mmCIF file of C-alpha atoms in Angstrom:
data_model
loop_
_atom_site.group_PDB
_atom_site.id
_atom_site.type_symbol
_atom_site.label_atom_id
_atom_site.label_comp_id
_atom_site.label_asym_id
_atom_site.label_seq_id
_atom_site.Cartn_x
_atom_site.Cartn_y
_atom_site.Cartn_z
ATOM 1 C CA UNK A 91 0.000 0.000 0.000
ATOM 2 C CA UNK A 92 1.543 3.507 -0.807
ATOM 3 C CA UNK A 93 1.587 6.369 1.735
ATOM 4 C CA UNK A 94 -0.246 8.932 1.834
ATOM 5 C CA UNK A 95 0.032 12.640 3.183
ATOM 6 C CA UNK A 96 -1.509 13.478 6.245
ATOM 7 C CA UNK A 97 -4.054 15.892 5.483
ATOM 8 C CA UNK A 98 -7.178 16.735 8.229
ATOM 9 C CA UNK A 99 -10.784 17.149 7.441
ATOM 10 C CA UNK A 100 -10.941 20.879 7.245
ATOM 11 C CA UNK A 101 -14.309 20.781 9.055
ATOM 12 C CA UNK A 102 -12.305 19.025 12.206
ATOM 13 C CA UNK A 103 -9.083 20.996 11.531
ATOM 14 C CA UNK A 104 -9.832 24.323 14.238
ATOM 15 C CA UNK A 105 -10.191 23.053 17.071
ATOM 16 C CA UNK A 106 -8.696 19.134 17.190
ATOM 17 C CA UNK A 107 -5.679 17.738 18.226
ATOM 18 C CA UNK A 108 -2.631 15.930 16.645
ATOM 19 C CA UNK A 109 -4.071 12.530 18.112
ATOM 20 C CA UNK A 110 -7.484 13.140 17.330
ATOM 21 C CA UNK A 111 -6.957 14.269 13.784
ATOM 22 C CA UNK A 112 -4.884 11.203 13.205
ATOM 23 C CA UNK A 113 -8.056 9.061 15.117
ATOM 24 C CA UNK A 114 -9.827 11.101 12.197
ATOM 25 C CA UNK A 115 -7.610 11.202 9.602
ATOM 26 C CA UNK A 116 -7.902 6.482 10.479
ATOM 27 C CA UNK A 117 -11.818 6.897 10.694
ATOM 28 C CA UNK A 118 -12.222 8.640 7.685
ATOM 29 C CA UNK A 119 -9.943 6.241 5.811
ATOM 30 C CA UNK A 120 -11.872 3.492 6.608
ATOM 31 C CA UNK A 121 -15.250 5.001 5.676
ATOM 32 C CA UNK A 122 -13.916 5.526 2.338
ATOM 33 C CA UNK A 123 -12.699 1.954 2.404
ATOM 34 C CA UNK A 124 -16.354 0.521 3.252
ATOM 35 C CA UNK A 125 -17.524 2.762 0.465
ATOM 36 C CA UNK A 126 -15.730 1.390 -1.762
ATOM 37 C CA UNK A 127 -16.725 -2.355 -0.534
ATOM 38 C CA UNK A 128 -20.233 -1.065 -1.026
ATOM 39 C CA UNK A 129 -19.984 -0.196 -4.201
ATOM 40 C CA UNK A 130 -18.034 -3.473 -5.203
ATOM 41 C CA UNK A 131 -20.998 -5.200 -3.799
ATOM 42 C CA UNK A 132 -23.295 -3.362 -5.997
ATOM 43 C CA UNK A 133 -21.576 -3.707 -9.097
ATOM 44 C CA UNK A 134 -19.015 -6.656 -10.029
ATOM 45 C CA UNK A 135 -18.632 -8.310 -6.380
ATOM 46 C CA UNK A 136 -22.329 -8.566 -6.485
ATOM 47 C CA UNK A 137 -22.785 -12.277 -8.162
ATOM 48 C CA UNK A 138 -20.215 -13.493 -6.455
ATOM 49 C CA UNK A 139 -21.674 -12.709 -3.171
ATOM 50 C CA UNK A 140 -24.956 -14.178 -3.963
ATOM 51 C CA UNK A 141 -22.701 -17.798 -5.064
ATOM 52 C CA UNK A 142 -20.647 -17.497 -1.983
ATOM 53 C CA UNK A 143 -23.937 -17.181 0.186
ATOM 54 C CA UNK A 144 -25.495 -20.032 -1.926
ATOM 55 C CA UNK A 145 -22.469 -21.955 -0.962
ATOM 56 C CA UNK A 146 -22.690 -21.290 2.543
ATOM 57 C CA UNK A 147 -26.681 -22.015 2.790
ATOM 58 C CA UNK A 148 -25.829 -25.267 1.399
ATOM 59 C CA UNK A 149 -23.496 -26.652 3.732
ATOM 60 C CA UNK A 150 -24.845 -29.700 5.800
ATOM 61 C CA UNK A 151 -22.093 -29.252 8.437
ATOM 62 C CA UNK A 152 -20.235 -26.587 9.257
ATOM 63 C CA UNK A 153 -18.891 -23.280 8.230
ATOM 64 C CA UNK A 154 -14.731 -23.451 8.591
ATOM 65 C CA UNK A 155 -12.856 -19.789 8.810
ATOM 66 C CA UNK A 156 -9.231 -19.654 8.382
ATOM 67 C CA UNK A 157 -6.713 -16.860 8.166
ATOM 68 C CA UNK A 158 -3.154 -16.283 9.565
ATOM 69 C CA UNK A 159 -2.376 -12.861 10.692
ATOM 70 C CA UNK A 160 -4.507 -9.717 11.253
ATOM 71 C CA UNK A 161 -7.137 -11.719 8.771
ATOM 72 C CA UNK A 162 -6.742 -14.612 10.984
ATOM 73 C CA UNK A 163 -8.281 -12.859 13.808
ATOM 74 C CA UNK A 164 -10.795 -10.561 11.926
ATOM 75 C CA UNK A 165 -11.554 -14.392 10.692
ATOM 76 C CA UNK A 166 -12.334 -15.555 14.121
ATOM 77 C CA UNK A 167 -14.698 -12.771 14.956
ATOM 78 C CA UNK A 168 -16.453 -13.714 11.645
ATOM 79 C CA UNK A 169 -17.051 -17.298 12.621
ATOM 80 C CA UNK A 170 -17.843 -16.462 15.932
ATOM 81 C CA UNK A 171 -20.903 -14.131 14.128
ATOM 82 C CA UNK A 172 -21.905 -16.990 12.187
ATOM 83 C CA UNK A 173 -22.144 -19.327 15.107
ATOM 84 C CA UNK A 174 -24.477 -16.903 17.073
ATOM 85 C CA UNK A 175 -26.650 -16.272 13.854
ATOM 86 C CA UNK A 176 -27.836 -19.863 13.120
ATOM 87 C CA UNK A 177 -24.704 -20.957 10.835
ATOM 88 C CA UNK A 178 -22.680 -23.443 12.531
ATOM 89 C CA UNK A 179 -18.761 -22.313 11.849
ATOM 90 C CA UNK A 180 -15.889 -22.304 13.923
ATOM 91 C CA UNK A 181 -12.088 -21.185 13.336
ATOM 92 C CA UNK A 182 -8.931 -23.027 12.234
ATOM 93 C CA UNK A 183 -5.458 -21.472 12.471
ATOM 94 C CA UNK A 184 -3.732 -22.222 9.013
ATOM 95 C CA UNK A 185 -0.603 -23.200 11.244
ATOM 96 C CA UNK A 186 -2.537 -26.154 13.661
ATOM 97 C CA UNK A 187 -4.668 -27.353 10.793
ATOM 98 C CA UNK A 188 -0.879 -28.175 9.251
ATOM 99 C CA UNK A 189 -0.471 -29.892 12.254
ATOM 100 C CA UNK A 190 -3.484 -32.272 13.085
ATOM 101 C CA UNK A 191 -6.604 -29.645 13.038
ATOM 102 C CA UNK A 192 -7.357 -30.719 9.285
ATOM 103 C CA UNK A 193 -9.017 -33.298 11.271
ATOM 104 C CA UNK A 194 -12.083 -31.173 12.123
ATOM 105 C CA UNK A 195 -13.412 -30.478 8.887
ATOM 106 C CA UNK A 196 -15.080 -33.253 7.084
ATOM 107 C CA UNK A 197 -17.334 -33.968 4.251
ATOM 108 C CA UNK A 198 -20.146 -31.295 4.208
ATOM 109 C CA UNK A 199 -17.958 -28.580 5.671
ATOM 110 C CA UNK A 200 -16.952 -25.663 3.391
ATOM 111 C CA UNK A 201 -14.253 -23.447 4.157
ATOM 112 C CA UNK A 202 -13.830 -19.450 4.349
ATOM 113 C CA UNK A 203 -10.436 -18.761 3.604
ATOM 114 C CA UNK A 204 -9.030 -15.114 4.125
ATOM 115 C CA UNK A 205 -6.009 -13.372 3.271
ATOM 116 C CA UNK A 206 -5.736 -9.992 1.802
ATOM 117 C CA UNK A 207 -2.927 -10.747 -0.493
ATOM 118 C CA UNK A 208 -4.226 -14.248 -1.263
ATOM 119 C CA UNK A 209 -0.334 -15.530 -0.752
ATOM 120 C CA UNK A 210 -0.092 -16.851 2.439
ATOM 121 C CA UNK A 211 1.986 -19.650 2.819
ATOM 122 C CA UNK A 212 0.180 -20.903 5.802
ATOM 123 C CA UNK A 213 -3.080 -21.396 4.316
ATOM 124 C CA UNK A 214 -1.569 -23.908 1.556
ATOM 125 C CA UNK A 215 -2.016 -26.994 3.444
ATOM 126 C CA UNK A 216 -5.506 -26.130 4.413
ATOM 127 C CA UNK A 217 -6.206 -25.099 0.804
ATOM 128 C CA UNK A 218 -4.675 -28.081 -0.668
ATOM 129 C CA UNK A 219 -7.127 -30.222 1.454
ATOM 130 C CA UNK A 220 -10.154 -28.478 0.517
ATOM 131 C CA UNK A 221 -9.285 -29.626 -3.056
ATOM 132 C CA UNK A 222 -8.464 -33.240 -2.102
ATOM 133 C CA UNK A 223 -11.935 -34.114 -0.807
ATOM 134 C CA UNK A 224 -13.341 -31.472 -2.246
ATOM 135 C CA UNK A 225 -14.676 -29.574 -0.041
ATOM 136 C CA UNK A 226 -16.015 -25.562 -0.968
ATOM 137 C CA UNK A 227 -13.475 -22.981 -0.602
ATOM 138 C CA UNK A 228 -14.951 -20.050 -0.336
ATOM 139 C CA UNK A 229 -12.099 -16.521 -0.783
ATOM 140 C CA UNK A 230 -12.025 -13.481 0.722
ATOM 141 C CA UNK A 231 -8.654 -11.664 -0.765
ATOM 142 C CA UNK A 232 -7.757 -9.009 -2.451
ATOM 143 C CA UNK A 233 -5.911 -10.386 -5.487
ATOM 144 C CA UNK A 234 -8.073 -11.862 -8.170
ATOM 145 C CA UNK A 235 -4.999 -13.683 -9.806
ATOM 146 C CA UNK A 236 -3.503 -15.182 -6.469
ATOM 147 C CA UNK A 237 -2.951 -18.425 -5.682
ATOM 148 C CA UNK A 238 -5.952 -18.356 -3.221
ATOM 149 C CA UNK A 239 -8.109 -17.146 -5.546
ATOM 150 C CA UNK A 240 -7.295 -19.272 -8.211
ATOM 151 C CA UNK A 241 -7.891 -22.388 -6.192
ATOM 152 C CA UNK A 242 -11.164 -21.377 -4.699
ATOM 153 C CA UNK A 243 -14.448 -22.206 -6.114
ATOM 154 C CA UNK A 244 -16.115 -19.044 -5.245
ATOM 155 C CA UNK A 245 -13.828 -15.750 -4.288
ATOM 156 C CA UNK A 246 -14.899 -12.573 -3.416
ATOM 157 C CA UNK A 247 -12.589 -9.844 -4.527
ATOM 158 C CA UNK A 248 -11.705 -6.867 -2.146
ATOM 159 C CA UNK A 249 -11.188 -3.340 -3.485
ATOM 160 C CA UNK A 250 -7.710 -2.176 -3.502
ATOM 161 C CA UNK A 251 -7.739 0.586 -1.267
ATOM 162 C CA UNK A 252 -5.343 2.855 1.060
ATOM 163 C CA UNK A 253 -4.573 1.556 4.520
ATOM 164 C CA UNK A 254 -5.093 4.140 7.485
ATOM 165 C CA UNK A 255 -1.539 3.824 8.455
ATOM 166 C CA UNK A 256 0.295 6.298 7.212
ATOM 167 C CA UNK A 257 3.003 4.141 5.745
ATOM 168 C CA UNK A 258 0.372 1.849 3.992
ATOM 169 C CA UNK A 259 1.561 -1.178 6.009
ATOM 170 C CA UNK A 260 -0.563 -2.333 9.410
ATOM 171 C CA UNK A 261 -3.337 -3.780 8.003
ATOM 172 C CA UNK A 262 -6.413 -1.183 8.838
ATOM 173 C CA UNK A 263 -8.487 -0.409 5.853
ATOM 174 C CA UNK A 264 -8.198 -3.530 4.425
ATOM 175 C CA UNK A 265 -9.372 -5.752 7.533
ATOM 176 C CA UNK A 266 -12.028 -3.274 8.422
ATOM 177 C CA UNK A 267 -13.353 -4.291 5.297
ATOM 178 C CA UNK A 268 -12.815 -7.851 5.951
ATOM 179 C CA UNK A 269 -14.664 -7.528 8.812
ATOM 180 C CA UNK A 270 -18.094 -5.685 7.372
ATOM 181 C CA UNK A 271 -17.803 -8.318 4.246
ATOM 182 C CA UNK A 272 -18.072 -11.036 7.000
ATOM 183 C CA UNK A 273 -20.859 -9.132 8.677
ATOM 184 C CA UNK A 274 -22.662 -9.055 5.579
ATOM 185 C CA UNK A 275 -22.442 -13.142 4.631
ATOM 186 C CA UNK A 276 -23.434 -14.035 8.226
ATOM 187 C CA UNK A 277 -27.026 -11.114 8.257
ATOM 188 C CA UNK A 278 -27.529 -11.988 4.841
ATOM 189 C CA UNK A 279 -27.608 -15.792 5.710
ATOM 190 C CA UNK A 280 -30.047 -14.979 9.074
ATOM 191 C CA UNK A 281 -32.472 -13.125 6.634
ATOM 192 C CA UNK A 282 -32.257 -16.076 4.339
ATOM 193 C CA UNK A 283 -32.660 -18.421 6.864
ATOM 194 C CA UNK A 284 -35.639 -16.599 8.633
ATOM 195 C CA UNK A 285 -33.728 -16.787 11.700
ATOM 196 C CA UNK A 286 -35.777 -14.894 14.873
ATOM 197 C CA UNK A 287 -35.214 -12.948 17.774
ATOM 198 C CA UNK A 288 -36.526 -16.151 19.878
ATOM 199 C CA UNK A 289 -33.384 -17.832 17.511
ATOM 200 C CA UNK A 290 -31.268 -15.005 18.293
ATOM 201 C CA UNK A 291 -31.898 -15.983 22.423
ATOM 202 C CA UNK A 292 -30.895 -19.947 21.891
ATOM 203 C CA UNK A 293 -27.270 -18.487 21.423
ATOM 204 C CA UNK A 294 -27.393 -15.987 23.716
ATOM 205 C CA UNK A 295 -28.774 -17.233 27.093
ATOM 206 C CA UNK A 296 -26.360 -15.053 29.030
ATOM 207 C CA UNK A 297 -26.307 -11.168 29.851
ATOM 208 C CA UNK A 298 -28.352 -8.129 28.973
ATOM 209 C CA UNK A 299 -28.823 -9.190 25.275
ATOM 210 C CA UNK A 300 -29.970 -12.929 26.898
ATOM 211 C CA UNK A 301 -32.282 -11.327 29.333
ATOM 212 C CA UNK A 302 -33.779 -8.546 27.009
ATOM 213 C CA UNK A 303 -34.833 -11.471 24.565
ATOM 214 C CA UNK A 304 -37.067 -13.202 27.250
ATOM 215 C CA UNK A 305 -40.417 -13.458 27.152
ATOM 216 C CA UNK A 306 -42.941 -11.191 29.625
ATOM 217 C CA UNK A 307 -44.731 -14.385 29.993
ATOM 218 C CA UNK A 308 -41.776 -15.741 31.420
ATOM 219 C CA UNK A 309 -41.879 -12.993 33.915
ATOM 220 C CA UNK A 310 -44.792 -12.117 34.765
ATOM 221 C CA UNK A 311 -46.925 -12.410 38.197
ATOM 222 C CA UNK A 312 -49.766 -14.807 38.032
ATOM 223 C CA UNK A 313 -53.122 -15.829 39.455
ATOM 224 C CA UNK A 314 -53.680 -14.559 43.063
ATOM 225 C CA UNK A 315 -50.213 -12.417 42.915
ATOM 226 C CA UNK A 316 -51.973 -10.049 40.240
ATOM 227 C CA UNK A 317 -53.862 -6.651 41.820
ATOM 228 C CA UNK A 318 -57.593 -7.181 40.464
ATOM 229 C CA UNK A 319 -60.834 -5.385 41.693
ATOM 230 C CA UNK A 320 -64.378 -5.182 40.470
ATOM 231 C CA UNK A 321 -66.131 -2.812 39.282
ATOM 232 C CA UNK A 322 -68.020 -1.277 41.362
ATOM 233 C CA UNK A 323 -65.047 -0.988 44.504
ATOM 234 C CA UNK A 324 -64.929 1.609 46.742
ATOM 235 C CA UNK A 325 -61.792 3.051 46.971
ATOM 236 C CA UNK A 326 -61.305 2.045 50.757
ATOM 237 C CA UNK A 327 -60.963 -1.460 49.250
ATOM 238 C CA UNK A 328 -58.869 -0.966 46.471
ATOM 239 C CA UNK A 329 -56.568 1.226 48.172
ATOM 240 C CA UNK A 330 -55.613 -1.393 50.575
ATOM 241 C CA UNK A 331 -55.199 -4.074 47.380
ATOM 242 C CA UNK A 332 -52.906 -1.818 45.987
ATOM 243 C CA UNK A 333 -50.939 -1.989 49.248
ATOM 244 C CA UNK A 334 -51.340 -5.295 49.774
ATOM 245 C CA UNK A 335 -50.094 -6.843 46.337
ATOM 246 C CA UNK A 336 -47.059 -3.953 46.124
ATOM 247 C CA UNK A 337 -47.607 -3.022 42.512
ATOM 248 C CA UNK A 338 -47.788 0.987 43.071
ATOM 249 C CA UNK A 339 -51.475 -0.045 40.986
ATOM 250 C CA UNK A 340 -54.624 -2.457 40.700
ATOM 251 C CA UNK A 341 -56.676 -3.689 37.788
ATOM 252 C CA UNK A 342 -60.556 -3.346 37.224
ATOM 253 C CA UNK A 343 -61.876 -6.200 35.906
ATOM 254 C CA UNK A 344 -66.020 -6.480 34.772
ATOM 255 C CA UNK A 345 -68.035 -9.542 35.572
ATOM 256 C CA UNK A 346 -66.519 -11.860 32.700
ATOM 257 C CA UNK A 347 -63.224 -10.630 33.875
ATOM 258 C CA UNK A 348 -62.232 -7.919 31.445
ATOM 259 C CA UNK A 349 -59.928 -5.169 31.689
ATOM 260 C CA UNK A 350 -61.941 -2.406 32.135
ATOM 261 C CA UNK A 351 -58.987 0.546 33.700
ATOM 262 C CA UNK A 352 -56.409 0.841 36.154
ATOM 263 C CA UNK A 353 -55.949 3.121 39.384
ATOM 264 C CA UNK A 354 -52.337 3.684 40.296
ATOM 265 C CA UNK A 355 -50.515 5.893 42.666
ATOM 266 C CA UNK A 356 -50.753 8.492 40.190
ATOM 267 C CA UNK A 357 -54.446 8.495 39.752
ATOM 268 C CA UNK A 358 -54.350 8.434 43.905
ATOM 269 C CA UNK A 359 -52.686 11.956 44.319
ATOM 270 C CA UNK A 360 -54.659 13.467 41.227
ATOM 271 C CA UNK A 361 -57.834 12.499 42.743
ATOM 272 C CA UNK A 362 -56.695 13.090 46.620
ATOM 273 C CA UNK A 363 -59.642 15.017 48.182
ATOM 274 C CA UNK A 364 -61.908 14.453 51.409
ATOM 275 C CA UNK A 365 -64.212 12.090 49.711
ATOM 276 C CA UNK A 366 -61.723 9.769 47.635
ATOM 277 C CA UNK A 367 -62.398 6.936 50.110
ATOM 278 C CA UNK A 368 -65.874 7.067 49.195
ATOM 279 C CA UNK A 369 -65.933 6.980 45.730
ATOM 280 C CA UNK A 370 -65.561 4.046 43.550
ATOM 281 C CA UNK A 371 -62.572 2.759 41.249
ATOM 282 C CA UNK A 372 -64.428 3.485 38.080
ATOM 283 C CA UNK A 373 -64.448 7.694 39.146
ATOM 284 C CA UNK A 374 -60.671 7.148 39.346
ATOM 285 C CA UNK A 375 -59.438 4.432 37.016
ATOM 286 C CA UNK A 376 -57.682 5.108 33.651
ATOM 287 C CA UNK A 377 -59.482 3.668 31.576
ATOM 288 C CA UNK A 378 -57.491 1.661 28.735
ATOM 289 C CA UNK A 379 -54.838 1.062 30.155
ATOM 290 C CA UNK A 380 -51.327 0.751 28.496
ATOM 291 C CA UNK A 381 -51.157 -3.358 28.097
ATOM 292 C CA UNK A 382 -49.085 -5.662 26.817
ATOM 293 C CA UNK A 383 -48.726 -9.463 25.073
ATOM 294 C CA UNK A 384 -46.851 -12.503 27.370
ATOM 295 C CA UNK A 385 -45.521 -12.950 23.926
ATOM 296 C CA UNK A 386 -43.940 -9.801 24.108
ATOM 297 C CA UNK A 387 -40.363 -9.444 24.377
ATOM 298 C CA UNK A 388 -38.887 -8.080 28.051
ATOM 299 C CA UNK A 389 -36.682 -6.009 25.608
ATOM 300 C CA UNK A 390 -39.841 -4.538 24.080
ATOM 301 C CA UNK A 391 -41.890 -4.211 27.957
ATOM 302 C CA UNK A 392 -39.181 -1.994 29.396
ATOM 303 C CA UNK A 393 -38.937 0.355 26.422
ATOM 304 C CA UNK A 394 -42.977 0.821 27.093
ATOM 305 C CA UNK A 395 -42.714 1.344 30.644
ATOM 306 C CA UNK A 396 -39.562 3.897 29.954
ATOM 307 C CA UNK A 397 -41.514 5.762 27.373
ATOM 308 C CA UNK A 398 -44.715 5.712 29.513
ATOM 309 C CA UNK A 399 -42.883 6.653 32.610
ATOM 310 C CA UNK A 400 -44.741 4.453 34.575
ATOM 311 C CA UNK A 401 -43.462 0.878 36.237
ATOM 312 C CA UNK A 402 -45.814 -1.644 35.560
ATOM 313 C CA UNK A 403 -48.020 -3.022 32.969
ATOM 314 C CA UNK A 404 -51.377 -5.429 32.826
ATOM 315 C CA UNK A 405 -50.593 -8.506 30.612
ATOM 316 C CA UNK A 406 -53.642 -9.483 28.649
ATOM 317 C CA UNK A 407 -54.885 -11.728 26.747
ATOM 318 C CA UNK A 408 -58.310 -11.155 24.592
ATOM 319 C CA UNK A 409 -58.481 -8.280 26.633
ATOM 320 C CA UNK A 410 -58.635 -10.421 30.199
ATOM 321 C CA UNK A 411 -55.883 -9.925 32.436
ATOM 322 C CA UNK A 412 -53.621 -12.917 32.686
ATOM 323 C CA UNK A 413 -50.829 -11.418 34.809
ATOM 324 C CA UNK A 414 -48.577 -8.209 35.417
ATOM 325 C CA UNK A 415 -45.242 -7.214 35.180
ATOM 326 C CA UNK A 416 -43.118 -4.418 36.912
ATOM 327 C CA UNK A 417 -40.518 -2.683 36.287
ATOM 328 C CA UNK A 418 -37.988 -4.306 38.991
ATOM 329 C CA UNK A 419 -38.569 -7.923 37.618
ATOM 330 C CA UNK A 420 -36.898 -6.502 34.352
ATOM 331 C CA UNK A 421 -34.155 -4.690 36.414
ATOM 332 C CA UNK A 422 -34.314 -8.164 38.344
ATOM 333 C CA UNK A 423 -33.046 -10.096 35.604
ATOM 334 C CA UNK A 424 -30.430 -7.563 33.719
ATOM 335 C CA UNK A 425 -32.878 -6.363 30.925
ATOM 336 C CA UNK A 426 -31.750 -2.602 31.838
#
């Protein structure tokens, strides 16, 4: 990669730094470099995307990524990606698979082989077995007449473009784009695929992301735990339900058992006069309610109660309550 001089945005240039025009001097770079990936994709990199995702989709086993270098670990990120998005893959260093790993991939596999100048001697071994038992080789390199790409049956091409370092040698640009072209095999094989959030929380039982992508009706406080009234209650009563159950609110429910409203601590101060404990909950209630599904994502119940500013919500079904959910079982769990 050539040099290149060391000119700042002039938008940036008043008031920044010497580090941070070089942080934007590397950002910039790298836009341009994913630019130019983009429009590779939408011209001649284009068909061979749509063959190298058609390979993938195929496979019966597993997805293989292998790379030596800065592409070796862009290359495990990738195949970790994969993994988590419904494509079984996993990651063999070029070195070990000389060594014994060639072991783990078997017929069905199909191997993603990267290397930006498509010459690595490391990746010959691996390369050679893919054509023994032939097994796909899939290329991501920059050098449409390398001995990588000539080898593999589908290759996509990389644009050549300059690297962020200023002597045009650590790899930057060129495995930033490595990176985003991985990104886009392993979305563009989910949206193929049909893969779901409730597929997205198989692989990811653990943490925030695990515990945003449960269910409310996982959650949720049932039966005799949920704050119900009739219509009809003085407030007297329903005052001391809404103490007793420790919701901040209570439900009022109709004869069948519909959701008719809600009386929360809110609608408690806005009504507080001499005579509140003699009226009934329908002079108080809200009446329909903010609800929400069991199906519903906990994700998706804490962004309500955020935007709502309140802290709990009825769950309903065919407009009868089936339980309720507050805001400290999603705080509970890690959703926030």
């Amino acid at each position: 990669m050539s040099a290149r001089p060391v000119s700042p945005a002039s938008p940036f240039a008043p008031a920044a730094t010497a580090g941070s025009l070089s942080a934007i001097r590397t950002v910039t770079t790298e836009a341009a470099a994913l630019q130019a990936l983009a429009e590779a994709l939408a011209g001649p990199m284009g068909e061979a995307f749509e063959r190298a995702l058609a390979s993938i989709s195929a496979v019966t086993g597993r997805l293989v990524v292998t790379g030596i270098g800065k592409s070796g670990h862009i290359g495990s990120k990738i195949a970790a990606t994969f993994a988590s998005t419904g494509t079984p893959a996993f990651f063999v260093h070029p070195v070990e698979a000389n060594h014994g790993d060639l072991g783990m991939i078997g017929a069905g596999d199909a191997v993603l082989a990267m290397s930006w100048s498509g010459e690595s001697a490391e990746l010959q071994g691996i390369v050679a077995y893919t054509r023994r038992f032939r097994i796909p080789l899939i290329a991501i390199t920059s050098r449409e007449t390398s001995a990588l790409a000539r080898e593999a049956d589908e290759r996509l091409i990389l644009p050549r473009v300059e690297e962020a370092c200023p002597h045009g040698l650590a790899p930057t640009s060129s495995t930033t784009m490595q990176l985003a072209l991985g990104d886009a095999l392993a979305v563009a094989l989910l949206e193929r695929k049909g893969f779901t959030p409730g597929d997205f929380r198989v692989f990811h039982p653990g943490g925030q992301l695990g515990a945003s992508l449960r269910h409310v009706g996982d959650l949720m406080h049932r039966g005799e735990a949920m704050p119900l009234v009739a219509t009809g209650t003085p407030m007297s009563e329903a005052i001391l339900a809404i103490s007793r159950k420790g919701f901040g609110c209570v439900a009022v429910v109709d004869g069948p058992g519909r959701l008719l409203g809600i009386v929360t601590d809110g609608d408690l101060r806005r009504h507080l006069s001499g005579d509140l404990l003699a009226r009934t909950v329908d002079e108080v209630m809200t009446h329909a309610p903010k609800t929400i599904r069991p199906d519903t994502l906990a994700g998706t119940a804490l962004d309500m109660l955020n935007s709502a500013n309140i802290t709990a919500l009825m769950v309903v079904e065919d407009g009868m309550p089936v339980g309720i959910i507050h805001l400290h079982d999603l705080l509970r769990i890690g959703v926030a």
